[in-house]
Coordinates of C-alpha atoms in Angstrom, one line a residue:
Chain A
M122 CA 93.1 134.4 114.0
I123 CA 95.0 132.7 110.9
E124 CA 97.6 133.6 108.8
L125 CA 98.7 132.5 105.8
V126 CA 102.5 132.8 105.4
H127 CA 103.9 132.3 101.6
V128 CA 101.7 128.8 101.4
D129 CA 102.7 127.1 98.0
K130 CA 100.6 123.8 97.2
R131 CA 101.5 121.1 94.4
F132 CA 99.7 118.4 94.1
G133 CA 102.4 116.0 91.9
E134 CA 103.7 118.2 89.3
N135 CA 100.6 120.5 89.2
D136 CA 100.9 124.1 90.9
V137 CA 97.6 124.6 92.3
L138 CA 98.3 127.5 94.7
K139 CA 101.6 129.7 94.4
D140 CA 103.3 131.9 96.8
L141 CA 99.5 133.0 98.9
T142 CA 100.2 135.7 102.2
F143 CA 96.9 136.2 104.0
R144 CA 95.7 137.0 107.3
V145 CA 91.7 137.1 108.5
E146 CA 91.1 138.7 111.9
K147 CA 88.4 137.4 114.2
G148 CA 85.1 138.2 113.7
E149 CA 85.6 139.1 110.0
I150 CA 83.5 137.7 107.1
F151 CA 86.5 137.3 104.3
T152 CA 85.3 135.8 101.1
L153 CA 87.2 134.0 98.5
I154 CA 86.5 135.0 94.9
G155 CA 87.1 133.7 91.5
P156 CA 86.6 131.1 88.9
S157 CA 86.0 127.0 89.5
G158 CA 89.6 126.0 89.6
A159 CA 91.2 128.5 91.0
G160 CA 92.0 127.0 93.6
K161 CA 89.5 128.2 96.4
T162 CA 88.9 124.7 97.8
T163 CA 92.6 123.8 98.8
I164 CA 93.3 127.2 100.5
L165 CA 90.2 125.7 102.8
R166 CA 91.3 122.5 103.2
L167 CA 94.6 123.7 104.4
I168 CA 93.7 125.7 106.5
N169 CA 91.1 123.1 107.7
L170 CA 94.3 121.1 108.5
L171 CA 93.0 118.9 106.1
D172 CA 95.9 119.3 103.3
D173 CA 99.3 120.0 104.2
P174 CA 101.3 123.5 102.6
T175 CA 104.3 122.1 99.6
T176 CA 106.3 124.6 101.5
G177 CA 105.6 128.5 103.4
M178 CA 103.1 128.3 106.9
I179 CA 99.6 128.0 108.2
L180 CA 99.3 130.4 111.7
I181 CA 95.3 129.6 114.0
D182 CA 95.9 132.1 116.6
G183 CA 99.6 133.0 116.0
K184 CA 100.2 129.2 116.7
D185 CA 102.2 127.5 114.0
T186 CA 100.2 124.6 112.9
R187 CA 103.4 122.0 112.2
V188 CA 102.6 120.4 115.3
S189 CA 101.4 116.8 116.7
E190 CA 98.0 115.1 114.7
G191 CA 96.8 115.1 118.5
E192 CA 97.3 119.3 118.4
R193 CA 95.9 119.4 115.2
V194 CA 92.9 117.8 116.4
A195 CA 92.2 120.3 118.9
L196 CA 92.8 123.3 116.3
R197 CA 90.3 121.2 114.1
R198 CA 87.9 121.5 116.9
M199 CA 88.4 125.3 117.3
M200 CA 86.4 124.8 113.5
S201 CA 84.1 123.9 111.1
F202 CA 83.7 123.0 107.8
V203 CA 81.0 122.6 104.7
F204 CA 82.0 120.7 102.0
Q205 CA 80.7 122.2 98.3
K206 CA 80.0 118.4 98.0
P207 CA 79.2 117.3 101.3
A208 CA 79.1 113.7 102.2
A209 CA 76.1 112.1 104.6
L210 CA 76.9 109.4 106.3
R211 CA 74.7 106.0 106.9
G212 CA 72.5 106.9 109.6
N213 CA 69.9 109.6 110.2
V214 CA 70.4 113.0 110.4
F215 CA 70.4 113.0 113.9
Q216 CA 73.3 110.3 113.8
N217 CA 74.8 112.8 111.0
V218 CA 74.7 116.0 113.0
S219 CA 76.2 115.0 116.5
L220 CA 78.7 112.9 115.4
G221 CA 80.4 115.7 116.2
L222 CA 80.2 116.4 119.3
K223 CA 80.0 112.3 120.3
F224 CA 84.0 112.8 118.7
R225 CA 84.3 115.7 121.4
G226 CA 82.7 113.5 124.3
I227 CA 79.4 116.1 124.9
P228 CA 76.8 114.2 126.9
P229 CA 74.1 112.9 125.4
G230 CA 71.3 115.0 127.0
E231 CA 73.0 118.6 125.3
I232 CA 73.5 116.2 121.9
R233 CA 69.9 115.9 122.1
Q234 CA 69.3 119.5 123.0
R235 CA 72.0 120.7 120.5
V236 CA 70.9 118.6 117.6
T237 CA 67.3 119.8 118.0
E238 CA 69.0 124.0 117.6
A239 CA 70.6 123.3 114.6
L240 CA 68.5 121.8 113.2
G241 CA 66.2 124.5 113.7
L242 CA 68.9 127.5 112.7
V243 CA 68.2 125.5 108.6
G244 CA 64.8 125.2 109.0
L245 CA 65.2 121.7 108.7
E246 CA 63.0 120.9 112.7
D247 CA 61.6 117.6 111.4
Y248 CA 64.4 115.4 109.7
E249 CA 65.7 114.4 112.8
E250 CA 64.5 110.6 111.8
R251 CA 65.3 110.9 107.9
E252 CA 67.7 108.8 106.2
A253 CA 70.7 111.1 106.1
T254 CA 71.9 109.1 102.2
T255 CA 67.9 110.1 100.8
L256 CA 68.3 113.3 101.3
S257 CA 68.9 115.7 97.7
G258 CA 71.7 118.0 97.7
G259 CA 70.2 121.4 98.3
E260 CA 68.3 119.1 102.0
L261 CA 72.4 117.4 102.7
Q262 CA 73.9 121.3 102.3
R263 CA 71.8 122.4 105.0
V264 CA 71.9 119.2 106.8
A265 CA 76.2 119.9 106.7
I266 CA 75.5 123.8 107.9
A267 CA 74.0 122.1 110.7
R268 CA 77.0 119.4 111.4
A269 CA 78.5 122.5 111.2
L270 CA 77.1 125.0 113.4
V271 CA 76.8 121.9 116.2
S272 CA 79.8 122.7 117.7
R273 CA 79.8 126.0 117.9
P274 CA 83.2 126.9 116.0
E275 CA 85.1 130.2 116.8
I276 CA 86.2 129.6 112.6
L277 CA 83.9 128.3 109.8
L278 CA 85.2 127.5 106.5
L279 CA 82.5 127.3 103.7
D280 CA 83.1 126.1 100.6
E281 CA 80.3 127.4 98.0
P282 CA 78.0 127.1 100.6
T283 CA 74.6 127.8 98.7
A284 CA 75.8 126.2 95.0
N285 CA 72.9 123.5 95.1
L286 CA 70.1 125.5 97.0
D287 CA 67.5 127.2 95.6
P288 CA 66.2 130.8 96.6
G289 CA 64.4 130.7 99.0
S290 CA 67.7 129.0 101.0
I291 CA 69.7 131.6 99.8
E292 CA 68.3 134.1 101.4
R293 CA 68.0 131.8 105.2
I294 CA 71.2 130.9 104.8
E295 CA 73.1 134.0 103.9
N296 CA 71.0 135.3 106.9
L297 CA 72.1 132.8 108.8
I298 CA 75.5 133.6 108.5
S299 CA 75.4 136.6 108.7
S300 CA 74.0 136.5 112.2
L301 CA 76.7 133.8 113.4
N302 CA 78.9 136.0 112.8
T303 CA 77.4 139.1 114.7
R304 CA 76.3 137.3 117.6
F305 CA 78.6 134.9 118.3
R306 CA 82.1 137.0 116.1
T307 CA 81.9 133.9 114.2
T308 CA 85.1 134.5 112.2
I309 CA 83.6 133.2 108.2
I310 CA 85.6 132.2 105.6
L311 CA 83.2 131.8 102.8
S312 CA 84.4 130.9 99.0
T313 CA 82.1 131.7 95.7
H314 CA 82.5 132.1 92.2
D315 CA 78.9 134.6 93.2
M316 CA 80.0 138.3 92.9
V317 CA 76.7 139.3 93.9
Q318 CA 77.4 136.7 97.5
G319 CA 80.5 138.2 97.6
Q320 CA 79.9 141.8 98.0
R321 CA 76.2 141.3 100.3
L322 CA 77.9 139.1 103.1
A323 CA 81.4 139.8 102.7
T324 CA 84.0 142.2 104.9
R325 CA 86.3 141.3 103.0
I326 CA 86.8 139.8 99.5
A327 CA 90.0 138.3 98.3
V328 CA 90.4 137.5 94.9
I329 CA 92.1 134.1 93.3
L330 CA 93.1 134.3 89.5
D331 CA 95.4 131.2 88.5
R332 CA 96.3 129.8 91.3
K333 CA 97.4 132.9 93.3
I334 CA 95.4 135.8 95.2
R335 CA 95.1 138.6 93.1
Q336 CA 93.8 141.7 95.6
V337 CA 92.5 141.9 98.7
G338 CA 90.1 144.9 100.0
D339 CA 86.5 145.7 101.1
S340 CA 83.8 145.1 97.9
R341 CA 84.0 148.6 97.3
Q342 CA 87.6 148.3 96.6
I343 CA 87.3 145.5 94.8
F344 CA 84.1 146.3 92.6
Y345 CA 85.3 150.0 91.8
Q346 CA 89.0 149.6 92.3
P347 CA 90.1 146.7 90.9
G348 CA 94.0 146.2 91.2
S349 CA 94.3 144.7 87.7
R350 CA 92.9 144.1 84.0
E351 CA 91.8 140.3 85.1
V352 CA 90.2 140.8 88.8
A353 CA 88.7 143.8 86.9
R354 CA 87.1 140.8 83.9
M355 CA 86.2 138.8 87.3
V356 CA 84.1 141.4 89.1
G357 CA 82.2 142.3 85.8
V358 CA 83.8 145.6 85.3
E359 CA 83.3 145.2 81.1
N360 CA 84.6 148.7 80.0
I361 CA 88.8 148.2 80.0
F362 CA 90.7 151.0 78.1
D363 CA 93.9 151.6 77.8
G364 CA 94.5 155.9 76.8
T365 CA 97.3 158.4 77.7
V366 CA 96.1 161.7 80.2
T367 CA 97.1 164.8 77.9
A368 CA 95.3 166.9 80.1
N369 CA 94.8 167.4 84.7
E370 CA 92.6 170.5 85.9
D371 CA 93.0 170.6 89.1
G372 CA 92.8 166.5 89.4
L373 CA 90.2 166.1 86.0
A374 CA 92.2 164.4 83.6
S375 CA 90.9 164.3 79.7
I376 CA 92.2 160.9 78.7
T377 CA 92.2 160.1 74.8
I378 CA 91.8 156.4 74.0
G379 CA 92.4 155.8 70.2
S380 CA 90.3 158.9 68.6
T381 CA 87.7 159.6 71.7
T382 CA 88.3 161.6 74.5
I383 CA 86.7 161.0 78.4
F384 CA 87.2 163.0 81.6
A385 CA 88.0 161.2 84.7
T386 CA 88.9 162.4 88.0
C387 CA 91.9 161.4 89.1
H388 CA 95.8 163.0 90.1
Y389 CA 98.0 161.2 86.7
P390 CA 99.7 164.1 84.7
A391 CA 99.8 164.6 81.4
G392 CA 101.4 162.0 79.1
T393 CA 100.9 159.1 81.1
A394 CA 99.7 156.0 80.1
V395 CA 97.0 154.8 82.0
T396 CA 93.7 152.0 82.1
A397 CA 90.4 153.5 82.3
F398 CA 87.9 151.1 84.0
I399 CA 83.7 151.3 84.1
R400 CA 81.7 149.3 85.2
P401 CA 78.1 148.7 83.1
E402 CA 76.2 150.0 85.5
E403 CA 77.8 153.1 85.5
L404 CA 76.5 153.7 82.8
L405 CA 73.5 156.0 81.5
L406 CA 71.3 156.1 77.7
L407 CA 69.8 158.6 76.6
G408 CA 67.5 158.8 74.0
G409 CA 67.3 161.9 71.4
D410 CA 70.2 164.3 71.9
G411 CA 71.6 163.1 75.7
M412 CA 71.9 166.7 76.3
K413 CA 69.6 165.9 79.8
S414 CA 72.4 164.0 81.6
S415 CA 74.7 166.1 83.6
A416 CA 77.1 163.4 83.4
R417 CA 81.1 165.2 82.5
N418 CA 81.0 162.6 79.5
T419 CA 78.5 162.2 76.6
L420 CA 79.4 160.0 73.4
R421 CA 77.3 159.5 71.2
G422 CA 76.9 155.7 69.2
I423 CA 75.5 153.2 67.5
I424 CA 73.6 150.4 69.4
S425 CA 75.4 146.9 68.2
R426 CA 74.6 144.9 70.1
V427 CA 71.9 143.2 72.6
T428 CA 71.7 140.9 75.4
P429 CA 68.8 139.8 78.1
V430 CA 71.3 139.3 81.9
G431 CA 68.0 138.4 84.6
P432 CA 66.2 141.3 84.5
N433 CA 68.5 143.3 82.7
I434 CA 69.4 144.3 80.2
R435 CA 73.4 144.3 78.3
I436 CA 74.2 146.9 75.7
Q437 CA 76.7 147.4 73.8
V438 CA 77.3 150.8 71.9
D439 CA 80.0 151.5 69.6
A440 CA 81.1 155.2 70.6
G441 CA 84.1 155.0 68.9
I442 CA 85.0 153.0 71.4
S443 CA 83.2 149.8 72.2
L444 CA 81.1 150.8 75.7
V445 CA 78.9 147.9 77.5
A446 CA 76.0 149.7 79.3
I447 CA 73.3 147.6 81.7
I448 CA 70.4 148.7 82.5
T449 CA 67.0 148.0 83.1
R450 CA 64.5 146.7 81.2
R451 CA 61.9 148.7 81.9
S452 CA 64.9 151.8 80.9
Y453 CA 65.2 149.7 77.2
D454 CA 61.5 149.5 77.0
D455 CA 61.0 153.1 77.6
L456 CA 63.8 154.7 75.5
A457 CA 62.6 152.2 72.8
L458 CA 66.1 151.5 72.1
S459 CA 66.5 148.6 69.7
P460 CA 70.1 147.5 67.5
G461 CA 71.5 150.1 64.9
A462 CA 69.4 153.2 67.0
P463 CA 71.8 155.9 67.7
V464 CA 72.0 156.6 71.3
H465 CA 73.7 159.2 73.6
T466 CA 76.2 157.1 77.0
S467 CA 76.8 159.0 79.3
F468 CA 79.0 158.3 82.5
K469 CA 80.2 160.3 85.1
A470 CA 84.1 161.6 85.9
N471 CA 84.4 160.4 89.6
A472 CA 83.0 156.9 88.0
I473 CA 86.4 155.9 85.7
H474 CA 88.7 154.7 88.0
V475 CA 92.0 155.0 86.7
M476 CA 95.7 153.1 87.0
T477 CA 98.3 153.7 85.5
R478 CA 100.3 151.1 83.2
A479 CA 103.0 150.4 81.5
P480 CA 103.2 152.1 77.9
Chain B
M1222 CA 69.9 55.9 88.4
S1223 CA 67.7 54.1 90.9
E1224 CA 70.5 53.8 93.6
I1225 CA 70.9 57.6 93.6
I1226 CA 67.2 58.6 93.3
E1227 CA 66.4 55.6 96.7
G1228 CA 69.3 57.3 97.8
F1229 CA 67.6 60.4 98.0
I1230 CA 64.7 59.5 99.4
Q1231 CA 66.5 57.8 102.2
A1232 CA 68.3 61.2 102.7
V1233 CA 65.1 63.1 103.0
E1234 CA 64.4 60.3 105.9
L1235 CA 67.1 60.8 107.6
I1236 CA 66.9 64.5 107.7
I1237 CA 62.7 65.0 108.7
S1238 CA 63.6 61.9 111.2
L1239 CA 66.0 63.9 112.3
N1240 CA 69.1 61.4 113.0
P1241 CA 70.7 61.7 115.6
E1242 CA 73.8 61.6 113.7
V1243 CA 74.0 64.3 110.9
L1244 CA 72.0 66.2 113.3
E1245 CA 75.5 65.8 116.0
I1246 CA 77.5 66.1 112.9
T1247 CA 75.5 69.5 111.5
A1248 CA 76.1 71.4 115.0
R1249 CA 79.5 70.0 115.3
S1250 CA 80.2 71.6 111.7
L1251 CA 78.4 74.9 112.6
L1252 CA 80.0 75.3 115.5
I1253 CA 83.5 74.8 114.2
S1254 CA 83.1 76.9 111.9
L1255 CA 81.5 79.4 113.2
A1256 CA 83.6 79.7 116.0
A1257 CA 86.8 80.3 113.3
T1258 CA 84.4 82.8 112.0
L1259 CA 84.5 84.9 114.6
C1260 CA 88.2 84.3 115.9
A1261 CA 89.5 85.0 111.6
S1262 CA 87.6 88.8 112.2
L1263 CA 88.8 89.6 115.2
I1264 CA 92.1 89.1 113.7
S1265 CA 91.5 90.6 109.8
I1266 CA 89.2 93.1 110.4
P1267 CA 91.4 95.2 112.4
I1268 CA 94.7 93.7 110.3
G1269 CA 92.6 95.3 107.2
G1270 CA 91.8 98.8 109.2
F1271 CA 95.8 98.3 110.1
I1272 CA 96.7 98.2 106.0
H1273 CA 93.9 100.3 104.8
F1274 CA 94.7 103.4 106.7
R1275 CA 98.3 103.2 106.6
K1276 CA 101.4 104.1 104.5
F1277 CA 104.2 102.2 104.5
G1278 CA 106.4 100.3 102.3
G1279 CA 106.2 97.0 100.3
K1280 CA 101.7 97.9 100.6
R1281 CA 101.0 96.9 97.2
G1282 CA 102.8 93.7 97.7
L1283 CA 101.2 92.6 100.6
I1284 CA 98.0 93.2 99.5
T1285 CA 99.4 90.8 96.2
I1286 CA 100.1 88.3 98.7
I1287 CA 96.8 88.2 100.8
Q1288 CA 95.1 88.0 98.1
T1289 CA 96.9 85.5 95.8
L1290 CA 96.0 83.8 98.9
Y1291 CA 92.1 83.9 98.9
A1292 CA 93.1 80.9 96.6
L1293 CA 95.0 79.1 99.9
P1294 CA 94.4 75.7 99.1
T1295 CA 92.5 73.7 101.6
V1296 CA 95.1 70.9 102.1
I1297 CA 97.9 73.6 102.3
A1298 CA 96.5 75.5 105.5
G1299 CA 95.7 71.8 106.6
L1300 CA 99.2 70.8 106.2
F1301 CA 100.6 73.9 107.4
V1302 CA 98.4 74.4 111.0
F1303 CA 99.3 70.2 111.4
L1304 CA 102.8 70.8 110.9
L1305 CA 102.5 74.0 113.8
L1306 CA 100.4 71.6 115.9
S1307 CA 101.7 68.2 116.2
R1308 CA 103.7 67.0 118.7
V1309 CA 106.9 67.9 117.3
G1310 CA 106.1 70.9 116.3
P1311 CA 106.2 74.9 117.8
F1312 CA 102.4 74.4 119.7
G1313 CA 102.4 71.1 120.1
F1314 CA 102.1 71.4 123.7
L1315 CA 98.7 72.6 123.6
G1316 CA 97.5 69.3 122.3
L1317 CA 95.4 71.0 119.9
L1318 CA 95.9 68.4 117.0
F1319 CA 92.5 66.0 116.3
T1320 CA 90.7 67.9 118.0
P1321 CA 87.9 70.8 117.3
S1322 CA 89.9 73.4 118.3
G1323 CA 92.8 72.6 116.4
M1324 CA 90.7 72.3 113.5
I1325 CA 89.1 76.1 114.6
V1326 CA 92.6 77.3 113.9
G1327 CA 92.6 75.0 110.9
Q1328 CA 89.9 77.1 109.3
T1329 CA 90.7 80.1 111.3
V1330 CA 94.1 79.9 109.4
L1331 CA 92.4 79.4 106.1
I1332 CA 89.6 82.2 106.2
I1333 CA 92.3 84.8 107.6
P1334 CA 93.1 86.4 103.3
L1335 CA 90.0 85.7 102.2
M1336 CA 89.0 88.4 105.3
V1337 CA 91.4 90.3 105.6
G1338 CA 91.5 91.0 101.6
M1339 CA 87.1 91.8 102.0
T1340 CA 87.7 94.0 105.0
L1341 CA 90.4 96.0 102.5
I1342 CA 87.3 96.2 99.7
A1343 CA 85.5 97.3 102.1
L1344 CA 87.1 100.2 103.0
S1345 CA 88.2 101.4 99.8
G1346 CA 84.5 101.5 99.2
V1347 CA 83.9 104.2 100.9
K1348 CA 84.8 108.1 99.4
Q1349 CA 87.6 110.1 100.7
S1350 CA 85.3 112.6 101.2
I1351 CA 83.0 110.7 104.1
Q1352 CA 86.5 110.6 105.7
D1353 CA 87.8 114.0 105.0
E1354 CA 84.4 115.0 106.3
V1355 CA 85.1 112.6 109.6
V1356 CA 88.1 114.3 110.3
S1357 CA 86.7 117.1 109.8
L1358 CA 84.4 117.4 112.5
G1359 CA 87.1 116.7 114.7
A1360 CA 87.8 112.9 115.1
T1361 CA 90.6 111.9 116.5
T1362 CA 93.3 108.9 114.3
T1363 CA 91.3 106.0 116.9
Q1364 CA 88.0 107.4 116.4
T1365 CA 88.7 108.2 112.2
V1366 CA 89.4 105.0 112.1
M1367 CA 86.2 103.5 114.6
T1368 CA 83.6 105.6 111.6
I1369 CA 84.9 104.5 108.8
I1370 CA 85.0 101.1 109.2
R1371 CA 81.2 101.4 111.0
E1372 CA 80.6 103.4 107.8
A1373 CA 81.6 99.7 106.0
R1374 CA 80.3 97.6 108.4
F1375 CA 77.9 96.0 105.5
A1376 CA 80.3 95.4 103.1
I1377 CA 82.4 93.9 106.0
L1378 CA 79.9 92.0 107.3
G1379 CA 79.8 90.5 103.5
G1380 CA 83.4 89.3 103.1
V1381 CA 82.5 87.7 107.1
I1382 CA 80.2 85.8 105.3
L1383 CA 82.1 84.9 102.6
G1384 CA 85.0 83.4 105.5
F1385 CA 82.6 81.3 107.1
G1386 CA 81.4 79.9 103.5
R1387 CA 84.6 78.8 102.8
A1388 CA 85.4 77.3 106.4
I1389 CA 82.0 75.4 106.9
S1390 CA 82.2 73.9 102.6
E1391 CA 86.4 73.0 103.2
V1392 CA 87.8 70.0 103.9
G1393 CA 91.8 69.7 103.6
A1394 CA 91.6 71.1 106.8
A1395 CA 89.1 69.5 108.6
M1396 CA 90.7 66.3 107.3
I1397 CA 94.2 66.7 108.2
I1398 CA 93.4 68.5 112.2
G1399 CA 90.5 66.8 112.8
G1400 CA 91.7 63.3 111.4
N1401 CA 87.1 62.8 111.2
I1402 CA 87.3 61.0 114.7
R1403 CA 83.2 60.2 114.9
G1404 CA 81.9 62.1 116.8
Y1405 CA 84.8 63.9 117.7
T1406 CA 86.0 66.0 115.1
R1407 CA 83.8 64.5 112.7
V1408 CA 81.8 67.2 110.1
L1409 CA 80.0 67.4 106.8
T1410 CA 82.7 67.3 104.7
T1411 CA 84.8 65.2 105.7
A1412 CA 81.6 63.2 106.6
I1413 CA 80.5 62.8 102.9
A1414 CA 84.1 62.2 102.0
L1415 CA 84.6 59.4 104.1
E1416 CA 81.2 57.0 104.0
T1417 CA 81.0 57.7 100.1
S1418 CA 83.9 55.6 99.8
M1419 CA 82.6 53.4 102.3
G1420 CA 79.6 53.4 99.7
N1421 CA 77.4 54.5 102.3
I1422 CA 75.4 56.7 99.5
A1423 CA 72.1 58.0 101.2
F1424 CA 74.2 59.2 103.8
S1425 CA 76.6 60.8 101.9
I1426 CA 73.3 62.9 100.2
A1427 CA 71.3 63.4 104.1
L1428 CA 74.6 65.6 104.4
G1429 CA 75.5 67.3 101.4
I1430 CA 71.7 68.8 100.5
I1431 CA 72.6 69.9 104.6
L1432 CA 75.4 71.9 103.3
L1433 CA 74.5 73.1 99.9
G1434 CA 71.2 74.0 102.2
I1435 CA 74.0 75.8 105.0
A1436 CA 75.6 77.8 101.4
M1437 CA 72.2 79.0 100.2
V1438 CA 71.3 80.3 103.9
V1439 CA 74.6 81.9 103.3
T1440 CA 74.1 82.7 99.6
V1441 CA 70.8 85.0 100.8
A1442 CA 72.5 86.0 103.9
L1443 CA 75.5 87.7 101.5
F1444 CA 72.8 89.0 99.1
L1445 CA 70.8 90.5 102.2
V1446 CA 73.6 92.6 103.6
Q1447 CA 74.9 93.4 100.4
E1448 CA 70.5 95.3 99.5
R1449 CA 72.0 97.6 102.4

């Protein structure tokens, strides 16, 4: 459906994107995840043909987009783009939402019906007469989504679509995105810095770091088998250790990290230099003697730091290696943990993602 | 001093009694300047749009020239159009010299730079994000230009009102091209100049009050438009 081939984008002296190559298939929800300034917005603008790549090319439906402005308008009319900060044009909400349909020469009767329908989808039924420039950020965001949907695009581009919204509206918009995708097979490309949103919605995720695509995969691959240290950090893998495989018996490897040894399922032979990744949610904390766990790895340590993270608690444990665990507040209270207290940390051998590294 | 006060009293009488000559001159002034403003708008707004939306070499220089011409002396605009319309000039055959139509041409030429400049300022006041939004919504190039001009309409209208203010208050072009012919090309400004030189103070003051009144209406209109 959409294909970027070796796309570079420079603004003056600044590289904004470097050598981007990826494909988005029809009917996919493709999520771009990355920190602010990584180039997500630029990618969406390139796909919407608002900017041109410095080098490389973009294909839409197999067609090269380096064509006349008239043909580009036709390609653009297959898509809608919800900007991160949508702009309100003078006039009321109805005029704002109907603009794209007017450009397409849709008859007034049909415009009225489609605008009403689109505003209903975003929960702004009674807003038609409101002046668009007086709306709050969240309301304008939803008007922008209605303005995008009203033209029934084949491709929907969303730049941080829920960044301005309250939790209730976020849920509504996420449900809307999913249902558009399943009902109309709309291809959706969405950028977000919210990992969890990416995970909830995406068919596939691309991680963008430092102006490059670092990994493309489904959410399981991205979150549990990150392709590099940088991607791992980006997606919240806080336990990253460099070590060496010292033995491997039928796929159960002993990995030595400093003076600590852990067991992980992988096929690398003894002597391989590896990096081990463990998500903090995979760590279990046990008080007392720690014998209750069936997990392969149990390390004794001392709690060095406790930080609340939303409904959860992030606990740093010094167990020869420094481990980070995220547990619920209830478990934290039940275990009567506190900084300085001894604790057992346990995790399964198959919860560890192992990658080779240069020794 | 008493002469001036007397002049004021007579002036008010002239206005209240709806003196036919005062009315006629006022009506002609408004007609000529409104016509010039309309012509200049039809020329300036598209030119402003063209300069704003097109990329071309020398654009910056052209804008500087336009800005310099904001202060185009009215007598120079008058002289320029006089030469064009005079019997030996390229448009002499139209016979527009010393006619109201000729004065409209003169005032149009005078205010075009100001109105092109104001259109440019108005259009650059529309944020790039709005233009991106419009293009992204599937507008053709023409639709984009029209939508952005509509978006800037109040600021552009402000420029139009400013142009009208300059047209109705100028005396140089009206005098040179119109010739201040009584009952034909005499307007408020040229009449004030003549009547004052003839010592007809009361008549001058009456016309002056009217001209100031028009200027005030223009300013209030401009304020109201810019409030939008």
